[in-house]
Each structure stands twice: as structure tokens, then as C-alpha cells.
Amino acid sequence: MAKRMKFSVVGLPHYTIWHLYEPSVDDIRHMEEMENERKAREAEEKAKQERLDKIQNDFDDGASQWAKDKEDLKELQKDAESKKVAEKKAEKSDEKADEKADKKSDDKASSDV
């Protein structure tokens, strides 16, 4: 077509030379539609990002609270275990003291006879 119009054609055979031809009305409409689609897509992505940011800002991350609670529970468990150990030691020492007292009273009773 360009050769029929007596233009010299240089380059690829299917290359459109835009500076020689004005875009048609259909081409302009298509470019406008593509621009509108691009703007709509960007607006949608921006709205989605804003929504995600708002969600993250409004709701705290629970992981830190879970970690704190876990540490507190471990500490309480250690305290409870140490109390049980202390109680067992106290019971054993009480039993030993009772046994010593029984032995002394038995010794006294046998020496009195």
C-alpha cells in the first residue's frame, strides 16, 4: 500500500509506519478503551491494597500475644512444679522428724521398762 502511494518502504514488511498515517477513529477508540481499562485496573489494585493495609492496621498481630501467654504459662508451670517439689520435701522431712520422734519415744519407753 505504501509503495502504491509512492513511499519508500524500509524495515519489516508488517511494520506499521505510524508517522505516515493518521490513526483511524477505531484505533483512537481502542486506545481510549485500553487506557480506561488500565486506569480501572490500577484503581482496583489501589483499593485492594488500601483495604489490606487498613485490615493490618486495624487488627493487631496475635502472634506476639500468643508468645507472651505461652511464656506466662511456662512460668506458672515451673512455679507449680517447684511448689510440688518443695511440698514433697517438706512431707519427707516431716515424716523423718515423726520417725525420729517415734524412735525417741520408743527408746524412752524401752529404757523406762
XYZ file of N, CA and C in Angstrom:
339
model
N 0.829 -1.177 0.000
C 0.000 0.000 0.000
C 0.877 1.246 0.000
N 1.934 1.193 0.802
C 2.824 2.343 0.844
C 3.538 2.525 -0.489
N 3.866 1.404 -1.144
C 4.525 1.508 -2.446
C 3.584 2.088 -3.479
N 2.290 1.775 -3.406
C 1.327 2.343 -4.346
C 1.214 3.845 -4.167
N 1.422 4.294 -2.905
C 1.350 5.733 -2.649
C 2.684 6.408 -2.952
N 3.637 5.624 -3.449
C 4.953 6.084 -3.858
C 5.822 6.522 -2.668
N 5.672 5.792 -1.553
C 6.567 5.970 -0.412
C 7.585 4.858 -0.453
N 8.779 5.141 0.035
C 9.763 4.073 0.111
C 9.535 3.315 1.411
N 9.566 2.022 1.337
C 9.309 1.178 2.493
C 10.631 0.584 2.942
N 10.987 0.810 4.224
C 12.228 0.304 4.778
C 11.879 -0.453 6.054
N 12.448 -1.606 6.256
C 12.236 -2.342 7.501
C 11.385 -3.567 7.284
N 10.751 -4.001 8.338
C 9.962 -5.225 8.298
C 8.737 -5.054 7.412
N 8.300 -6.106 6.770
C 7.172 -5.971 5.848
C 5.841 -5.700 6.550
N 5.668 -6.141 7.806
C 4.400 -5.937 8.503
C 4.471 -4.781 9.498
N 5.510 -4.004 9.403
C 5.698 -2.893 10.335
C 4.789 -1.741 9.925
N 4.009 -1.230 10.870
C 3.125 -0.104 10.589
C 3.901 1.180 10.797
N 3.857 2.012 9.840
C 4.576 3.280 9.927
C 3.567 4.333 10.381
N 3.533 4.608 11.696
C 2.511 5.479 12.255
C 2.714 6.930 11.856
N 3.922 7.344 11.597
C 4.107 8.747 11.272
C 3.643 9.078 9.860
N 3.385 8.095 9.010
C 2.873 8.361 7.674
C 1.355 8.373 7.641
N 0.726 7.654 8.582
C -0.722 7.523 8.567
C -1.302 8.057 9.871
N -2.406 8.695 9.771
C -3.130 9.123 10.958
C -3.894 7.922 11.491
N -3.968 7.759 12.821
C -4.749 6.631 13.351
C -6.233 6.834 13.033
N -6.898 5.738 12.783
C -8.318 5.826 12.446
C -9.135 6.066 13.712
N -10.401 6.330 13.517
C -11.302 6.556 14.651
C -11.381 5.293 15.500
N -11.417 4.135 14.847
C -11.440 2.869 15.585
C -10.178 2.697 16.422
N -9.034 3.077 15.841
C -7.775 2.973 16.577
C -7.784 3.883 17.794
N -8.266 5.084 17.622
C -8.327 6.042 18.745
C -9.274 5.515 19.823
N -10.428 4.991 19.427
C -11.393 4.453 20.383
C -10.783 3.263 21.132
N -10.080 2.403 20.413
C -9.439 1.250 21.036
C -8.371 1.696 22.044
N -7.589 2.697 21.683
C -6.569 3.216 22.615
C -7.220 3.812 23.851
N -8.352 4.518 23.683
C -9.065 5.084 24.832
C -9.604 3.976 25.733
N -10.154 2.914 25.119
C -10.656 1.796 25.908
C -9.531 1.131 26.695
N -8.397 0.959 26.035
C -7.246 0.360 26.727
C -6.790 1.245 27.877
N -6.781 2.550 27.690
C -6.389 3.484 28.753
C -7.380 3.419 29.919
N -8.683 3.366 29.602
C -9.704 3.267 30.651
C -9.572 1.956 31.425
N -9.314 0.862 30.717
C -9.122 -0.423 31.378
C -7.900 -0.379 32.290
N -6.837 0.241 31.832
C -5.628 0.355 32.646
C -5.900 1.163 33.907
N -6.620 2.280 33.757
C -6.938 3.117 34.921
C -7.837 2.366 35.899
N -8.815 1.628 35.367
C -9.720 0.866 36.242
C -8.935 -0.215 36.991
N -8.026 -0.889 36.298
C -7.222 -1.931 36.932
C -6.333 -1.333 38.021
N -5.727 -0.177 37.736
C -4.881 0.476 38.742
C -5.700 0.914 39.943
N -6.914 1.458 39.693
C -7.775 1.884 40.796
C -8.190 0.676 41.639
N -8.486 -0.446 40.991
C -8.875 -1.656 41.714
C -7.713 -2.172 42.561
N -6.521 -2.183 42.006
C -5.348 -2.633 42.752
C -5.070 -1.707 43.932
N -5.243 -0.403 43.723
C -5.021 0.557 44.801
C -6.044 0.357 45.918
N -7.319 0.152 45.539
C -8.369 -0.069 46.542
C -8.095 -1.360 47.320
N -7.665 -2.389 46.622
C -7.357 -3.661 47.285
C -6.206 -3.492 48.259
N -5.162 -2.779 47.841
C -4.013 -2.549 48.712
C -4.404 -1.719 49.938
N -5.231 -0.687 49.721
C -5.685 0.138 50.848
C -6.495 -0.698 51.830
N -7.350 -1.580 51.301
C -8.162 -2.436 52.166
C -7.269 -3.360 52.992
N -6.266 -3.963 52.348
C -5.351 -4.839 53.082
C -4.560 -4.068 54.133
N -4.117 -2.854 53.793
C -3.393 -2.039 54.763
C -4.282 -1.690 55.948
N -5.540 -1.349 55.668
C -6.468 -0.998 56.739
C -6.712 -2.192 57.657
N -6.866 -3.367 57.060
C -7.084 -4.572 57.860
C -5.891 -4.829 58.761
N -4.695 -4.703 58.213
C -3.496 -4.946 59.023
C -3.336 -3.895 60.108
N -3.703 -2.660 59.828
C -3.569 -1.602 60.828
C -4.630 -1.717 61.912
N -5.847 -2.118 61.524
C -6.941 -2.190 62.488
C -6.811 -3.386 63.424
N -6.306 -4.487 62.932
C -6.214 -5.700 63.744
C -4.758 -5.966 64.079
N -4.502 -6.154 65.369
C -3.143 -6.449 65.816
C -2.763 -7.874 65.428
N -1.489 -8.071 65.329
C -0.974 -9.402 65.076
C -1.006 -10.166 66.392
N -1.721 -11.260 66.411
C -1.905 -12.016 67.648
C -0.705 -12.851 68.046
N 0.261 -12.964 67.171
C 1.407 -13.830 67.464
C 2.181 -13.351 68.688
N 2.322 -12.055 68.850
C 3.071 -11.549 69.999
C 2.334 -11.863 71.308
N 1.021 -11.737 71.290
C 0.240 -12.045 72.487
C 0.306 -13.533 72.800
N 0.258 -14.372 71.751
C 0.362 -15.811 71.965
C 1.714 -16.156 72.589
N 2.767 -15.542 72.101
C 4.101 -15.822 72.642
C 4.183 -15.404 74.106
N 3.604 -14.247 74.420
C 3.623 -13.762 75.808
C 2.843 -14.713 76.715
N 1.660 -15.129 76.259
C 0.853 -16.053 77.054
C 1.571 -17.390 77.242
N 2.234 -17.843 76.203
C 2.966 -19.108 76.287
C 4.075 -19.029 77.335
N 4.805 -17.914 77.349
C 5.865 -17.729 78.346
C 5.270 -17.680 79.754
N 4.145 -16.988 79.906
C 3.493 -16.908 81.224
C 3.068 -18.291 81.704
N 2.511 -19.098 80.789
C 2.085 -20.444 81.173
C 3.274 -21.313 81.567
N 4.370 -21.197 80.827
C 5.568 -21.962 81.187
C 6.070 -21.566 82.567
N 6.038 -20.270 82.850
C 6.492 -19.779 84.156
C 5.585 -20.296 85.272
N 4.276 -20.266 85.039
C 3.334 -20.775 86.036
C 3.540 -22.269 86.256
N 3.801 -22.994 85.179
C 4.029 -24.428 85.299
C 5.294 -24.713 86.106
N 6.349 -23.949 85.865
C 7.581 -24.129 86.628
C 7.361 -23.827 88.099
N 6.603 -22.753 88.379
C 6.301 -22.404 89.771
C 5.516 -23.525 90.450
N 4.539 -24.086 89.741
C 3.725 -25.155 90.318
C 4.582 -26.391 90.582
N 5.483 -26.714 89.647
C 6.351 -27.870 89.839
C 7.301 -27.657 91.020
N 7.825 -26.450 91.139
C 8.740 -26.181 92.265
C 7.987 -26.238 93.596
N 6.739 -25.811 93.611
C 5.940 -25.907 94.840
C 5.689 -27.364 95.200
N 5.395 -28.205 94.186
C 5.165 -29.619 94.461
C 6.420 -30.269 95.026
N 7.573 -29.932 94.436
C 8.837 -30.484 94.921
C 9.080 -30.034 96.355
N 8.810 -28.763 96.641
C 9.009 -28.244 97.995
C 8.062 -28.934 98.976
N 6.808 -29.172 98.565
C 5.847 -29.847 99.435
C 6.288 -31.288 99.715
N 6.792 -31.967 98.669
C 7.255 -33.340 98.870
C 8.437 -33.383 99.823
N 9.347 -32.418 99.669
C 10.497 -32.361 100.577
C 10.031 -32.101 102.003
N 9.047 -31.188 102.134
C 8.532 -30.885 103.469
C 7.864 -32.114 104.075
N 7.106 -32.870 103.258
C 6.454 -34.077 103.753
C 7.498 -35.110 104.188
N 8.532 -35.256 103.373
C 9.579 -36.222 103.710
C 10.295 -35.824 104.993
N 10.582 -34.529 105.121
C 11.268 -34.091 106.340
C 10.346 -34.238 107.558
N 9.029 -34.008 107.365
C 8.069 -34.204 108.455
C 8.011 -35.683 108.840
N 8.004 -36.558 107.818
C 7.963 -37.991 108.092
C 9.223 -38.437 108.828
N 10.360 -37.905 108.400
C 11.615 -38.257 109.079
C 11.599 -37.754 110.514
N 11.083 -36.537 110.679
C 11.013 -35.994 112.032
C 10.071 -36.831 112.896
N 8.939 -37.256 112.311
C 7.998 -38.105 113.044
C 8.644 -39.444 113.395
N 9.390 -40.002 112.427
C 10.055 -41.277 112.688
C 11.098 -41.132 113.804
N 11.831 -40.033 113.786
C 12.831 -39.802 114.834
C 12.147 -39.641 116.179
N 11.023 -38.896 116.147
C 10.294 -38.707 117.393
C 9.748 -40.046 117.887
N 9.262 -40.882 116.991
C 8.745 -42.192 117.375
C 9.870 -43.057 117.948
N 11.041 -42.994 117.300
C 12.170 -43.781 117.778
C 12.586 -43.329 119.163
N 12.600 -42.013 119.361
C 12.987 -41.493 120.673
C 11.976 -41.916 121.732
N 10.713 -41.834 121.368
C 9.698 -42.219 122.351
C 9.752 -43.728 122.601
N 10.029 -44.523 121.553
C 10.182 -45.975 121.730
C 11.404 -46.265 122.589
N 12.488 -45.521 122.350
C 13.713 -45.722 123.127
C 13.459 -45.377 124.595
N 12.728 -44.272 124.806
C 12.422 -43.861 126.168
C 11.544 -44.892 126.862
N 10.583 -45.385 126.095
C 9.653 -46.345 126.674
C 10.384 -47.653 127.002
N 11.273 -48.080 126.131
C 12.004 -49.322 126.379
C 13.049 -49.115 127.485
N 13.610 -47.944 127.610
C 14.580 -47.726 128.675
C 13.883 -47.525 130.007
N 12.661 -47.093 130.021
C 11.890 -46.935 131.250
C 11.449 -48.299 131.787
N 11.343 -49.252 131.014
C 10.858 -50.563 131.446
C 11.922 -51.338 132.104
